[in-house]
Amino acid sequence: MKKVLPAFALLLLTLLALPSGLLAQSYNYTLGWENAASHIYHVELQTATQSGSHSDFQVPAWRPGRYYLQDYAAGILDFSASDQSGKALKWEKLDNNTWRVQNPSSGEIKVNYGFYANTMDAGSSVLNPSQAYFNPVNFFMHLRNEYSKTCTLTIKDMPANWKAATAMTKVAGKNNVFTASDYHEFVDCPTILSPSIKTLQKAIEGTTFYFHFQGEFKGGGETESAYLGSMEKMIREQRTIFGEFPMKEYHFIYQLLPYNMGHAVEHKNSACFAMPNTVSASPAAIGRLNSISSHEFFHLWNVKRIRPGMLWPYDYQKEIPTRLHWFTEGVTDYYTSLTLTRAGLYAQETYYKILSRTIQALESNYASQIVSPSKASIDSWLERSKYTPPYGHISYYTLGTRVGFLLDLKIRAMSDGKLSFDDVFLRLYQDYYKKDRGMEEDAIQTMVEKVTGESFADFFNKYVHGTAPIDYASFFSPFGLEVEVNELENSGWQRVGIEKIKETDEGLFIASIRPNSDAEMSGLGDQMLIFEVNGKPAKEFDDRDFFKKYKKPKTLQLKVASDAGITEIALVWKNSWVPKTYTVKEMAKAK
């Protein structure tokens, strides 16, 4: 009699006969450590092999939120590979971020390695006796071009009393096992494991928000209540723009440190912060938490969901240029203070002061005359280059903040207040994220024109892709505002264009000279050392008093040292460039 196997058994036999690469579509990570004081994590990754004779394992070369190449691979230690039985496999390192392993004759493949983790900021990793803190993007490997596999992370020997602050999904009944739907989600989940995490939570419009604090939360219940109250106001205000929360859970993860630091990184369902613990000292101290949290939370929509097409999906192995960082970061910064003001957490005068600081920083920086917001964005991958001239440094954050509020003012003025940048954001959210696609490089201009029905080509050519001087009155006056400009008298060496100068034992070291300034026209340059002014030691010269007391023109006799030797230079002060203050204020009402 012929025996008939049950259908399930037939299915099982069929699956077992498939190549391992088709059977196991997952990354199974195990994380442990032997001595936390050594700062070395131990990682094991088991997964199906790639097709062919070998499998290529890679560690990311950069992380979303910081757009230049990192050196994560330098922290990888003691790499090894084996088959499922533990038999060693041959391997070689191909480049900075790639390890090629010979495939086993059958079954899955395992790699083991260490990672040195002792960099405390919001985008790095730390291991010490008080906590295991990691950004998975720093050191968890993946197979080349394979990002869709589900991920499981098991924390080896995690103490039962330890808690986790993470947006990863915790496996039911397991204190030490977490999952993510794919590699993109996995590396987007900063995690703190510690016995001392303090967690607050609040439900808002059907979404649960968790607020995790590692370190000393210095305030008591009154501070907790003030913090939660202000965060709820900010969260609700930002939700109003988009009409919904695109997630069911969100985690604010704070490292509270016994020293001054301010750093934060956005993620799809969480944000990570490194802050001094003084921000939690009292209800009056939480303002700094409000500001940085507002910025990172707005990224929930802008960049984590409304994302440049160049970054959709992420490729962690190479530079990915986009001209839209002015929008993803700078306009986010504009909305940081705007939504806090709308929520009643900033006074109107505070908001004006923030705008004033932005305008003054840009108008005082020569780079704003030669670097456009779009150029600063695409050049982000060169940010750390030593070849950038001192006068060429400028941030797409600040440039984009200014573009954001100018664009918002223009939209409001031309629509008689019926439209604003909010309408642009809502359409971007609906037309890109909701349709599962990234933005084209010209998407912002295109969407502004769709929303308003007007051409913005002139605006974008001048202020986004160009560096045209800005007539602030034309933007501000329709709203009863003005930008008051005054000469900054008490500015010392800046009066002649020496923008950065440092006192040393030998004299005054010039770090940066403004092009076309009195200093440059007189023959001074970067990397020179002034050791005499009018025959006296340079450190005895009171530059602020001198330039405040005397009127131009005036000549200073300098002795300077450079690669060319000792030189005497007559510095003629002609006021070729004058430092100024810029203050946003309400126009005086006519009597």
Coordinates of C-alpha atoms in Angstrom, one line a residue:
M1 CA 0.0 0.0 0.0
K2 CA 1.4 3.4 -1.0
K3 CA 1.7 5.8 1.9
V4 CA 0.4 9.4 1.2
L5 CA 2.2 12.2 3.0
P6 CA 0.1 14.9 4.6
A7 CA 0.1 18.2 2.6
F8 CA 2.1 20.0 5.4
A9 CA 4.8 17.4 5.2
L10 CA 5.1 17.7 1.5
L11 CA 5.4 21.5 1.8
L12 CA 8.1 21.1 4.5
L13 CA 10.1 18.7 2.3
T14 CA 9.8 21.1 -0.6
L15 CA 11.0 24.0 1.5
L16 CA 13.9 22.0 2.8
A17 CA 14.9 21.2 -0.8
L18 CA 15.1 24.9 -1.8
P19 CA 18.5 26.7 -1.8
S20 CA 19.2 28.3 1.5
G21 CA 19.1 31.8 0.0
L22 CA 15.5 31.2 -0.9
L23 CA 14.6 29.7 2.5
A24 CA 16.0 32.2 5.0
Q25 CA 15.2 35.8 4.2
S26 CA 16.5 37.2 7.5
Y27 CA 19.5 38.6 9.4
N28 CA 19.8 37.0 12.8
Y29 CA 22.1 39.1 15.0
T30 CA 23.4 38.3 18.4
L31 CA 25.0 41.1 20.4
G32 CA 27.1 40.6 23.6
W33 CA 30.1 41.8 25.5
E34 CA 32.6 40.3 27.9
N35 CA 33.9 43.4 29.6
A36 CA 31.9 46.6 29.2
A37 CA 34.8 48.7 30.4
S38 CA 36.7 47.6 27.2
H39 CA 34.0 49.3 25.1
I40 CA 34.0 46.3 22.8
Y41 CA 30.8 44.8 21.5
H42 CA 30.8 41.3 20.1
V43 CA 28.5 40.7 17.1
E44 CA 27.4 37.5 15.4
L45 CA 25.4 37.5 12.2
Q46 CA 23.8 34.4 10.8
T47 CA 22.1 34.5 7.4
A48 CA 21.6 32.7 4.1
T49 CA 24.5 32.9 1.7
Q50 CA 24.5 35.0 -1.5
S51 CA 24.5 33.1 -4.8
G52 CA 27.8 32.0 -6.3
S53 CA 31.0 31.2 -4.6
H54 CA 31.1 33.9 -2.0
S55 CA 29.1 36.4 0.1
D56 CA 30.0 40.0 0.6
F57 CA 29.4 41.5 4.1
Q58 CA 29.4 45.3 4.4
V59 CA 29.2 47.9 7.2
P60 CA 27.6 51.2 6.3
A61 CA 29.9 54.0 5.1
W62 CA 27.6 56.8 6.3
R63 CA 24.4 57.3 8.2
P64 CA 21.2 59.2 7.3
G65 CA 21.1 62.6 9.0
R66 CA 24.9 63.2 8.5
Y67 CA 25.8 63.5 4.9
Y68 CA 29.5 62.7 4.7
L69 CA 31.4 59.5 4.8
Q70 CA 32.1 58.1 8.3
D71 CA 34.8 55.8 9.5
Y72 CA 32.7 53.1 11.2
A73 CA 34.7 50.3 9.6
A74 CA 37.8 51.4 11.6
G75 CA 36.1 50.1 14.7
I76 CA 35.6 46.6 13.4
L77 CA 37.9 44.1 15.2
D78 CA 38.7 40.3 14.9
F79 CA 36.5 39.5 11.9
S80 CA 36.0 35.7 11.3
A81 CA 33.5 33.5 9.4
S82 CA 32.2 30.0 9.7
D83 CA 29.5 27.6 8.5
Q84 CA 26.7 26.5 10.8
S85 CA 28.8 23.7 12.3
G86 CA 31.5 26.1 13.3
K87 CA 34.0 25.2 10.5
A88 CA 36.1 28.2 9.6
L89 CA 35.6 29.8 6.1
K90 CA 38.2 31.7 4.1
W91 CA 37.7 35.4 3.8
E92 CA 39.4 38.6 2.6
K93 CA 38.8 42.3 3.0
L94 CA 38.1 43.9 -0.3
D95 CA 37.9 47.6 0.7
N96 CA 37.2 49.8 3.7
N97 CA 33.7 48.5 4.2
T98 CA 33.5 45.0 2.6
W99 CA 34.5 41.5 3.8
R100 CA 34.2 38.7 1.2
V101 CA 33.6 35.3 2.6
Q102 CA 33.8 31.9 0.8
N103 CA 30.4 30.2 0.9
P104 CA 30.0 26.9 2.8
S105 CA 29.1 23.8 0.8
S106 CA 25.6 24.0 2.4
G107 CA 23.6 25.8 5.0
E108 CA 23.8 29.3 6.3
I109 CA 26.9 31.4 7.0
K110 CA 28.0 33.1 10.2
V111 CA 30.3 36.0 10.7
N112 CA 31.7 37.2 14.0
Y113 CA 33.5 40.4 14.9
G114 CA 34.0 43.1 17.5
F115 CA 33.3 46.8 17.4
Y116 CA 35.0 49.4 19.6
A117 CA 32.3 51.8 20.9
N118 CA 33.3 54.8 22.9
T119 CA 32.0 57.9 21.1
M120 CA 29.2 59.6 22.9
D121 CA 26.9 61.6 20.6
A122 CA 23.4 61.1 19.2
G123 CA 24.6 59.2 16.1
S124 CA 27.4 57.0 17.5
S125 CA 27.7 54.1 20.0
V126 CA 29.0 53.5 23.5
L127 CA 29.6 50.5 25.7
N128 CA 30.5 51.0 29.4
P129 CA 29.5 49.4 32.7
S130 CA 26.4 51.8 33.0
Q131 CA 24.9 51.1 29.6
A132 CA 24.9 49.5 26.2
Y133 CA 24.0 52.3 23.7
F134 CA 24.2 51.8 20.0
N135 CA 23.1 53.1 16.7
P136 CA 22.9 49.9 14.6
V137 CA 24.0 51.8 11.5
N138 CA 27.5 52.1 13.0
F139 CA 28.4 48.5 13.0
F140 CA 25.8 45.9 12.1
M141 CA 26.7 44.3 8.8
H142 CA 24.5 43.4 5.9
L143 CA 25.0 41.5 2.7
R144 CA 25.9 43.6 -0.4
N145 CA 22.7 45.2 -1.8
E146 CA 20.4 43.1 0.4
Y147 CA 18.4 45.4 2.6
S148 CA 14.9 43.7 2.5
K149 CA 15.6 40.8 4.9
T150 CA 13.8 40.9 8.3
C151 CA 16.1 41.4 11.3
T152 CA 16.2 39.8 14.7
L153 CA 18.5 41.0 17.4
T154 CA 19.2 38.9 20.5
I155 CA 21.1 40.6 23.4
K156 CA 23.3 37.8 24.8
D157 CA 23.0 37.5 28.6
M158 CA 21.0 40.7 29.0
P159 CA 20.3 41.1 32.8
A160 CA 16.6 40.7 33.7
N161 CA 16.5 44.1 35.4
W162 CA 17.8 46.0 32.3
K163 CA 15.3 48.1 30.3
A164 CA 15.4 49.0 26.6
A165 CA 14.8 52.4 25.0
T166 CA 14.2 51.6 21.3
A167 CA 11.7 51.8 18.5
M168 CA 12.4 48.2 17.5
T169 CA 9.7 45.7 18.3
K170 CA 10.2 43.6 21.4
V171 CA 9.4 39.9 21.0
A172 CA 6.5 39.0 23.4
G173 CA 7.8 37.3 26.6
K174 CA 11.4 38.1 25.7
N175 CA 13.3 40.8 27.5
N176 CA 16.3 40.6 25.2
V177 CA 14.9 39.9 21.7
F178 CA 13.9 42.6 19.2
T179 CA 12.8 42.6 15.6
A180 CA 12.6 44.9 12.6
S181 CA 10.8 44.5 9.3
D182 CA 14.0 45.0 7.2
Y183 CA 17.6 46.4 7.4
H184 CA 16.5 49.9 6.8
E185 CA 14.2 49.9 9.8
F186 CA 16.7 48.0 11.9
V187 CA 19.6 50.5 11.5
D188 CA 17.1 53.4 12.0
C189 CA 16.5 52.4 15.6
P190 CA 19.0 53.8 18.1
T191 CA 18.9 51.8 21.3
I192 CA 19.9 52.1 24.9
L193 CA 20.0 49.1 27.2
S194 CA 20.4 50.0 30.9
P195 CA 19.0 49.3 34.4
S196 CA 18.5 53.1 35.0
I197 CA 16.4 54.3 32.1
K198 CA 13.6 56.6 33.2
T199 CA 10.5 56.4 30.9
L200 CA 7.5 58.6 30.7
Q201 CA 4.7 58.1 28.2
K202 CA 1.7 59.9 26.8
A203 CA -1.0 59.0 24.3
I204 CA -1.9 61.7 21.8
E205 CA -4.5 61.3 19.0
G206 CA -4.2 57.5 19.0
T207 CA -0.4 57.4 19.1
T208 CA 1.7 56.5 22.1
F209 CA 4.7 58.6 22.8
Y210 CA 7.6 57.4 24.9
F211 CA 10.1 59.7 26.5
H212 CA 13.3 57.8 27.7
F213 CA 16.0 59.4 29.8
Q214 CA 19.4 57.7 30.4
G215 CA 21.4 59.5 33.0
E216 CA 20.4 61.9 35.8
F217 CA 17.0 63.5 35.3
K218 CA 17.6 66.2 37.8
G219 CA 14.1 67.6 38.2
G220 CA 11.1 66.2 40.1
G221 CA 7.5 65.7 39.3
E222 CA 6.9 69.4 38.5
T223 CA 9.6 69.3 35.8
E224 CA 8.2 66.1 34.4
S225 CA 4.7 67.6 34.1
A226 CA 6.1 70.8 32.5
Y227 CA 8.1 68.8 30.0
L228 CA 5.2 66.5 29.0
G229 CA 2.9 69.5 28.7
S230 CA 5.2 71.4 26.5
M231 CA 6.0 68.4 24.3
E232 CA 2.3 67.6 23.8
K233 CA 1.7 71.2 22.7
M234 CA 4.5 71.0 20.2
I235 CA 3.5 67.5 18.9
R236 CA -0.1 68.5 18.4
E237 CA 0.9 71.7 16.6
Q238 CA 3.1 69.8 14.1
R239 CA 0.4 67.2 13.6
T240 CA -2.0 69.9 12.6
I241 CA 0.0 70.6 9.4
F242 CA -0.2 67.1 8.2
G243 CA -3.5 66.0 9.6
E244 CA -2.3 62.7 11.1
F245 CA 0.5 60.7 12.7
P246 CA 2.0 58.2 10.3
M247 CA 2.9 55.8 13.1
K248 CA 1.4 54.2 16.2
E249 CA 4.5 54.6 18.5
Y250 CA 7.2 57.2 18.7
H251 CA 10.3 57.3 21.0
F252 CA 12.2 60.3 22.2
I253 CA 15.5 58.9 23.5
Y254 CA 17.7 61.2 25.6
Q255 CA 21.2 60.8 26.9
L256 CA 21.5 63.2 29.8
L257 CA 25.2 63.9 30.4
P258 CA 27.2 65.5 33.2
Y259 CA 28.8 67.9 30.7
N260 CA 27.7 70.3 28.0
M261 CA 26.7 68.8 24.7
G262 CA 24.0 69.4 22.2
H263 CA 23.4 66.8 19.5
A264 CA 20.4 65.0 18.0
V265 CA 19.5 62.7 15.1
E266 CA 16.1 62.0 13.6
H267 CA 14.7 58.6 12.8
K268 CA 11.5 57.3 11.3
N269 CA 9.8 56.4 14.6
S270 CA 12.2 57.9 17.1
A271 CA 14.8 60.6 17.7
C272 CA 18.0 60.4 19.7
F273 CA 19.6 63.2 21.8
A274 CA 22.8 63.8 23.7
M275 CA 22.2 66.8 26.1
P276 CA 23.6 68.1 29.4
N277 CA 21.5 66.9 32.4
T278 CA 20.9 70.5 33.4
V279 CA 18.1 70.6 30.8
S280 CA 16.1 68.5 33.2
A281 CA 16.8 70.5 36.3
S282 CA 13.6 72.5 36.5
P283 CA 10.5 73.6 34.5
A284 CA 12.4 76.8 33.5
A285 CA 15.3 74.7 32.1
I286 CA 13.4 72.5 29.7
G287 CA 13.3 75.2 26.9
R288 CA 16.4 73.8 25.4
L289 CA 14.7 70.3 25.3
N290 CA 11.7 71.8 23.6
S291 CA 13.7 73.4 20.8
I292 CA 15.9 70.5 19.9
S293 CA 12.9 68.0 20.2
S294 CA 10.8 70.2 18.0
H295 CA 13.4 70.1 15.2
E296 CA 13.9 66.3 15.3
F297 CA 10.2 65.6 15.6
F298 CA 9.4 67.7 12.5
H299 CA 11.8 65.3 10.7
L300 CA 9.2 62.6 11.3
W301 CA 7.6 64.1 8.2
N302 CA 10.4 66.2 6.5
V303 CA 13.2 63.8 5.4
K304 CA 12.1 60.5 7.0
R305 CA 8.9 60.5 4.9
I306 CA 9.0 63.5 2.6
R307 CA 12.4 62.4 1.3
P308 CA 14.6 63.4 -1.7
G309 CA 14.4 60.7 -4.4
M310 CA 18.2 60.4 -4.3
L311 CA 17.7 59.0 -0.8
W312 CA 14.8 56.7 -1.6
P313 CA 15.7 54.1 -0.7
Y314 CA 19.0 54.6 1.2
D315 CA 22.3 53.2 -0.2
Y316 CA 24.7 53.1 2.8
Q317 CA 27.8 52.4 0.7
K318 CA 28.4 55.6 -1.3
E319 CA 27.9 59.3 -1.4
I320 CA 24.4 60.2 -2.6
P321 CA 24.3 63.9 -3.7
T322 CA 21.1 65.9 -3.4
R323 CA 20.5 69.7 -3.6
L324 CA 17.6 69.5 -1.2
H325 CA 19.3 69.5 2.2
W326 CA 18.5 73.2 2.5
F327 CA 14.9 72.0 2.5
T328 CA 15.1 68.9 4.6
E329 CA 17.3 70.5 7.3
G330 CA 17.0 74.3 6.9
V331 CA 13.2 74.5 6.4
T332 CA 12.8 72.0 9.3
D333 CA 14.8 74.5 11.4
Y334 CA 12.4 77.3 10.3
Y335 CA 9.5 75.2 11.4
T336 CA 11.2 74.3 14.7
S337 CA 10.7 77.8 16.1
L338 CA 7.6 78.5 14.1
T339 CA 5.6 75.6 15.6
L340 CA 6.9 76.4 19.1
T341 CA 5.6 79.9 18.7
R342 CA 2.3 78.7 17.4
A343 CA 2.1 76.3 20.3
G344 CA 2.6 79.2 22.8
L345 CA 6.0 78.0 23.9
Y346 CA 7.8 80.9 22.4
A347 CA 6.8 84.5 22.8
Q348 CA 6.5 86.6 19.6
E349 CA 9.6 88.6 20.6
T350 CA 11.6 85.4 21.0
Y351 CA 10.6 84.3 17.5
Y352 CA 11.8 87.7 16.1
K353 CA 15.1 87.3 17.9
I354 CA 15.6 83.8 16.4
L355 CA 14.9 85.2 12.9
S356 CA 17.3 88.1 13.6
R357 CA 20.1 85.8 14.6
T358 CA 19.7 83.8 11.4
I359 CA 19.8 86.9 9.1
Q360 CA 22.8 88.3 10.9
A361 CA 24.7 85.1 10.8
L362 CA 24.2 84.9 7.0
E363 CA 24.7 88.6 6.2
S364 CA 27.9 88.6 8.2
N365 CA 29.3 85.5 6.5
Y366 CA 31.1 86.2 3.2
A367 CA 30.3 82.6 2.1
S368 CA 26.6 83.6 1.7
Q369 CA 27.8 85.7 -1.3
I370 CA 29.4 82.7 -3.1
V371 CA 27.6 79.6 -1.8
S372 CA 23.9 79.0 -2.6
P373 CA 21.6 76.8 -0.5
S374 CA 21.5 74.2 -3.2
K375 CA 25.3 74.2 -3.6
A376 CA 25.8 73.9 0.2
S377 CA 23.5 70.9 0.0
I378 CA 25.2 69.0 -2.7
D379 CA 28.6 69.8 -1.2
S380 CA 27.7 68.3 2.1
W381 CA 29.9 65.3 1.3
L382 CA 32.9 67.6 1.2
E383 CA 32.0 69.1 4.6
R384 CA 35.1 67.8 6.3
S385 CA 37.6 68.7 3.6
K386 CA 40.7 70.7 4.6
Y387 CA 40.7 72.3 1.2
T388 CA 37.6 74.4 1.7
P389 CA 38.9 78.0 2.1
P390 CA 38.2 79.5 5.5
Y391 CA 35.8 82.0 4.0
G392 CA 33.8 79.3 2.2
H393 CA 32.2 77.6 5.2
I394 CA 28.5 78.0 5.5
S395 CA 25.6 75.7 6.7
Y396 CA 22.7 74.6 4.6
Y397 CA 20.8 74.6 7.9
T398 CA 21.0 78.4 8.2
L399 CA 20.7 79.1 4.5
G400 CA 17.6 76.9 4.3
T401 CA 16.1 78.5 7.4
R402 CA 16.2 81.9 5.7
V403 CA 14.8 80.5 2.4
G404 CA 12.0 78.9 4.4
F405 CA 10.7 82.0 6.1
L406 CA 11.2 84.1 2.9
L407 CA 9.3 81.6 0.9
D408 CA 6.5 81.4 3.5
L409 CA 6.2 85.1 3.6
K410 CA 6.0 85.3 -0.2
I411 CA 3.3 82.6 -0.4
R412 CA 1.2 84.3 2.3
A413 CA 1.6 87.8 0.7
M414 CA 0.6 86.7 -2.8
S415 CA -2.4 84.7 -1.5
D416 CA -3.6 87.4 0.9
G417 CA -3.0 85.0 3.8
K418 CA -5.1 82.2 2.3
L419 CA -2.1 79.9 1.7
S420 CA 1.2 79.2 3.5
F421 CA 4.2 76.8 3.5
D422 CA 1.9 74.5 5.5
D423 CA -0.1 73.9 2.3
V424 CA 3.0 73.0 0.4
F425 CA 4.1 70.5 3.1
L426 CA 0.7 68.8 3.1
R427 CA 0.7 68.3 -0.6
L428 CA 4.3 67.0 -0.5
Y429 CA 3.3 64.5 2.1
Q430 CA 0.3 63.4 0.1
D431 CA 1.9 63.3 -3.3
Y432 CA 5.2 61.7 -2.4
Y433 CA 5.2 59.8 0.9
K434 CA 1.7 58.6 0.5
K435 CA 2.5 57.4 -3.0
D436 CA 5.7 55.7 -1.8
R437 CA 8.1 57.7 -3.8
G438 CA 10.9 60.3 -3.3
M439 CA 11.0 63.9 -4.4
E440 CA 12.6 65.0 -7.7
E441 CA 15.3 67.7 -7.2
D442 CA 13.0 70.4 -8.4
A443 CA 10.0 69.2 -6.4
I444 CA 9.8 72.1 -4.0
Q445 CA 9.6 74.7 -6.7
T446 CA 7.1 72.6 -8.6
M447 CA 4.9 72.0 -5.6
V448 CA 4.9 75.7 -4.5
E449 CA 3.8 76.6 -8.0
K450 CA 1.1 74.0 -8.0
V451 CA -0.2 75.2 -4.6
T452 CA -0.1 78.9 -5.5
G453 CA -0.8 78.8 -9.2
E454 CA 2.1 81.3 -9.7
S455 CA 5.7 81.0 -11.0
F456 CA 8.4 81.0 -8.5
A457 CA 11.2 80.6 -11.0
D458 CA 12.7 84.0 -10.2
F459 CA 12.7 83.3 -6.4
F460 CA 14.4 79.9 -6.8
N461 CA 16.9 81.1 -9.3
K462 CA 17.9 84.1 -7.0
Y463 CA 17.7 82.6 -3.5
V464 CA 17.9 78.8 -3.7
H465 CA 20.2 78.2 -6.7
G466 CA 21.8 81.7 -6.6
T467 CA 23.2 84.2 -4.1
A468 CA 21.4 87.3 -5.0
P469 CA 21.3 90.1 -2.4
I470 CA 18.0 90.1 -0.5
D471 CA 15.6 93.1 -0.3
Y472 CA 14.2 92.2 3.1
A473 CA 11.7 95.1 3.1
S474 CA 9.9 93.6 0.1
F475 CA 9.3 90.4 2.1
F476 CA 8.6 91.8 5.5
S477 CA 6.8 95.0 5.0
P478 CA 3.5 93.5 3.9
F479 CA 3.2 92.0 7.4
G480 CA 4.1 95.1 9.3
L481 CA 7.7 94.0 9.9
E482 CA 11.1 95.4 9.1
V483 CA 14.7 94.4 9.4
E484 CA 16.6 97.2 11.1
V485 CA 20.3 97.4 10.1
N486 CA 22.9 99.1 12.3
E487 CA 26.7 99.3 12.2
L488 CA 28.3 97.0 14.7
E489 CA 30.9 99.3 16.4
N490 CA 32.3 97.0 19.1
S491 CA 33.6 94.4 16.8
G492 CA 37.4 94.8 17.0
W493 CA 39.5 93.2 14.3
Q494 CA 36.4 92.3 12.3
R495 CA 36.2 96.0 11.4
V496 CA 39.1 95.4 9.0
G497 CA 38.0 92.0 7.9
I498 CA 40.0 89.7 10.2
E499 CA 37.1 87.4 11.0
K500 CA 38.8 84.8 13.1
I501 CA 41.9 85.5 15.2
K502 CA 43.3 83.5 18.1
E503 CA 45.7 84.6 20.8
T504 CA 48.8 82.4 21.1
D505 CA 52.0 82.7 23.2
E506 CA 53.7 84.4 20.3
G507 CA 51.0 86.8 19.2
L508 CA 47.7 86.8 17.3
F509 CA 47.2 84.0 14.8
I510 CA 44.9 84.9 11.8
A511 CA 42.6 82.0 11.0
S512 CA 40.4 83.7 8.5
I513 CA 40.4 86.9 6.4
R514 CA 37.4 88.3 4.6
P515 CA 38.0 88.6 0.8
N516 CA 38.2 92.2 -0.5
S517 CA 38.4 93.6 3.1
D518 CA 40.9 96.2 4.4
A519 CA 43.0 93.4 5.8
E520 CA 43.3 91.5 2.6
M521 CA 43.9 94.6 0.5
S522 CA 46.7 95.6 2.8
G523 CA 48.5 92.3 2.3
L524 CA 47.3 90.2 5.3
G525 CA 46.3 86.6 4.8
D526 CA 45.2 83.4 6.5
Q527 CA 47.8 81.6 8.6
M528 CA 49.8 84.7 9.4
L529 CA 50.9 85.6 12.9
I530 CA 50.7 89.2 14.1
F531 CA 53.3 89.7 16.8
E532 CA 53.6 93.5 16.8
V533 CA 51.1 96.3 16.4
N534 CA 52.5 99.9 16.3
G535 CA 55.8 98.7 17.7
K536 CA 54.3 96.9 20.8
P537 CA 53.4 93.3 21.4
A538 CA 50.3 92.4 19.6
K539 CA 48.6 90.9 22.6
E540 CA 48.7 94.3 24.3
F541 CA 46.7 95.9 21.6
D542 CA 43.1 96.6 22.5
D543 CA 41.4 96.1 19.2
R544 CA 37.8 96.7 20.4
D545 CA 38.7 100.0 22.1
F546 CA 40.8 101.2 19.1
F547 CA 38.2 100.6 16.4
K548 CA 35.5 102.0 18.6
K549 CA 37.4 105.2 19.5
Y550 CA 38.9 106.1 16.2
K551 CA 37.2 106.9 12.9
K552 CA 38.5 105.7 9.6
P553 CA 40.8 106.1 7.8
K554 CA 43.5 104.9 10.2
T555 CA 46.8 103.0 9.6
L556 CA 48.2 100.3 11.9
Q557 CA 51.9 99.3 11.5
L558 CA 52.1 95.5 11.9
K559 CA 54.9 93.0 12.1
V560 CA 53.7 89.6 10.9
A561 CA 55.3 86.1 10.5
S562 CA 54.3 83.7 7.7
D563 CA 55.9 81.0 5.6
A564 CA 57.6 83.8 3.7
G565 CA 59.3 85.1 6.9
I566 CA 59.0 88.3 8.9
T567 CA 57.1 91.1 7.1
E568 CA 56.1 94.7 8.0
I569 CA 52.6 95.6 6.8
A570 CA 50.7 98.8 6.9
L571 CA 47.1 97.9 7.6
V572 CA 44.9 100.8 6.3
W573 CA 41.5 100.9 7.8
K574 CA 39.0 102.3 5.2
N575 CA 35.8 100.6 6.2
S576 CA 35.7 98.6 3.0
W577 CA 33.3 96.2 4.8
V578 CA 31.4 97.1 8.0
P579 CA 30.0 94.5 10.4
K580 CA 26.3 95.1 11.0
T581 CA 23.5 94.0 13.2
Y582 CA 20.1 92.9 11.8
T583 CA 17.0 93.0 13.9
V584 CA 13.6 91.8 12.9
K585 CA 10.9 94.1 14.5
E586 CA 7.4 95.4 14.1
M587 CA 7.2 98.6 12.2
A588 CA 6.4 101.7 14.2
K589 CA 2.7 102.5 13.8
A590 CA 1.8 105.8 12.2
K591 CA 0.3 108.3 14.7

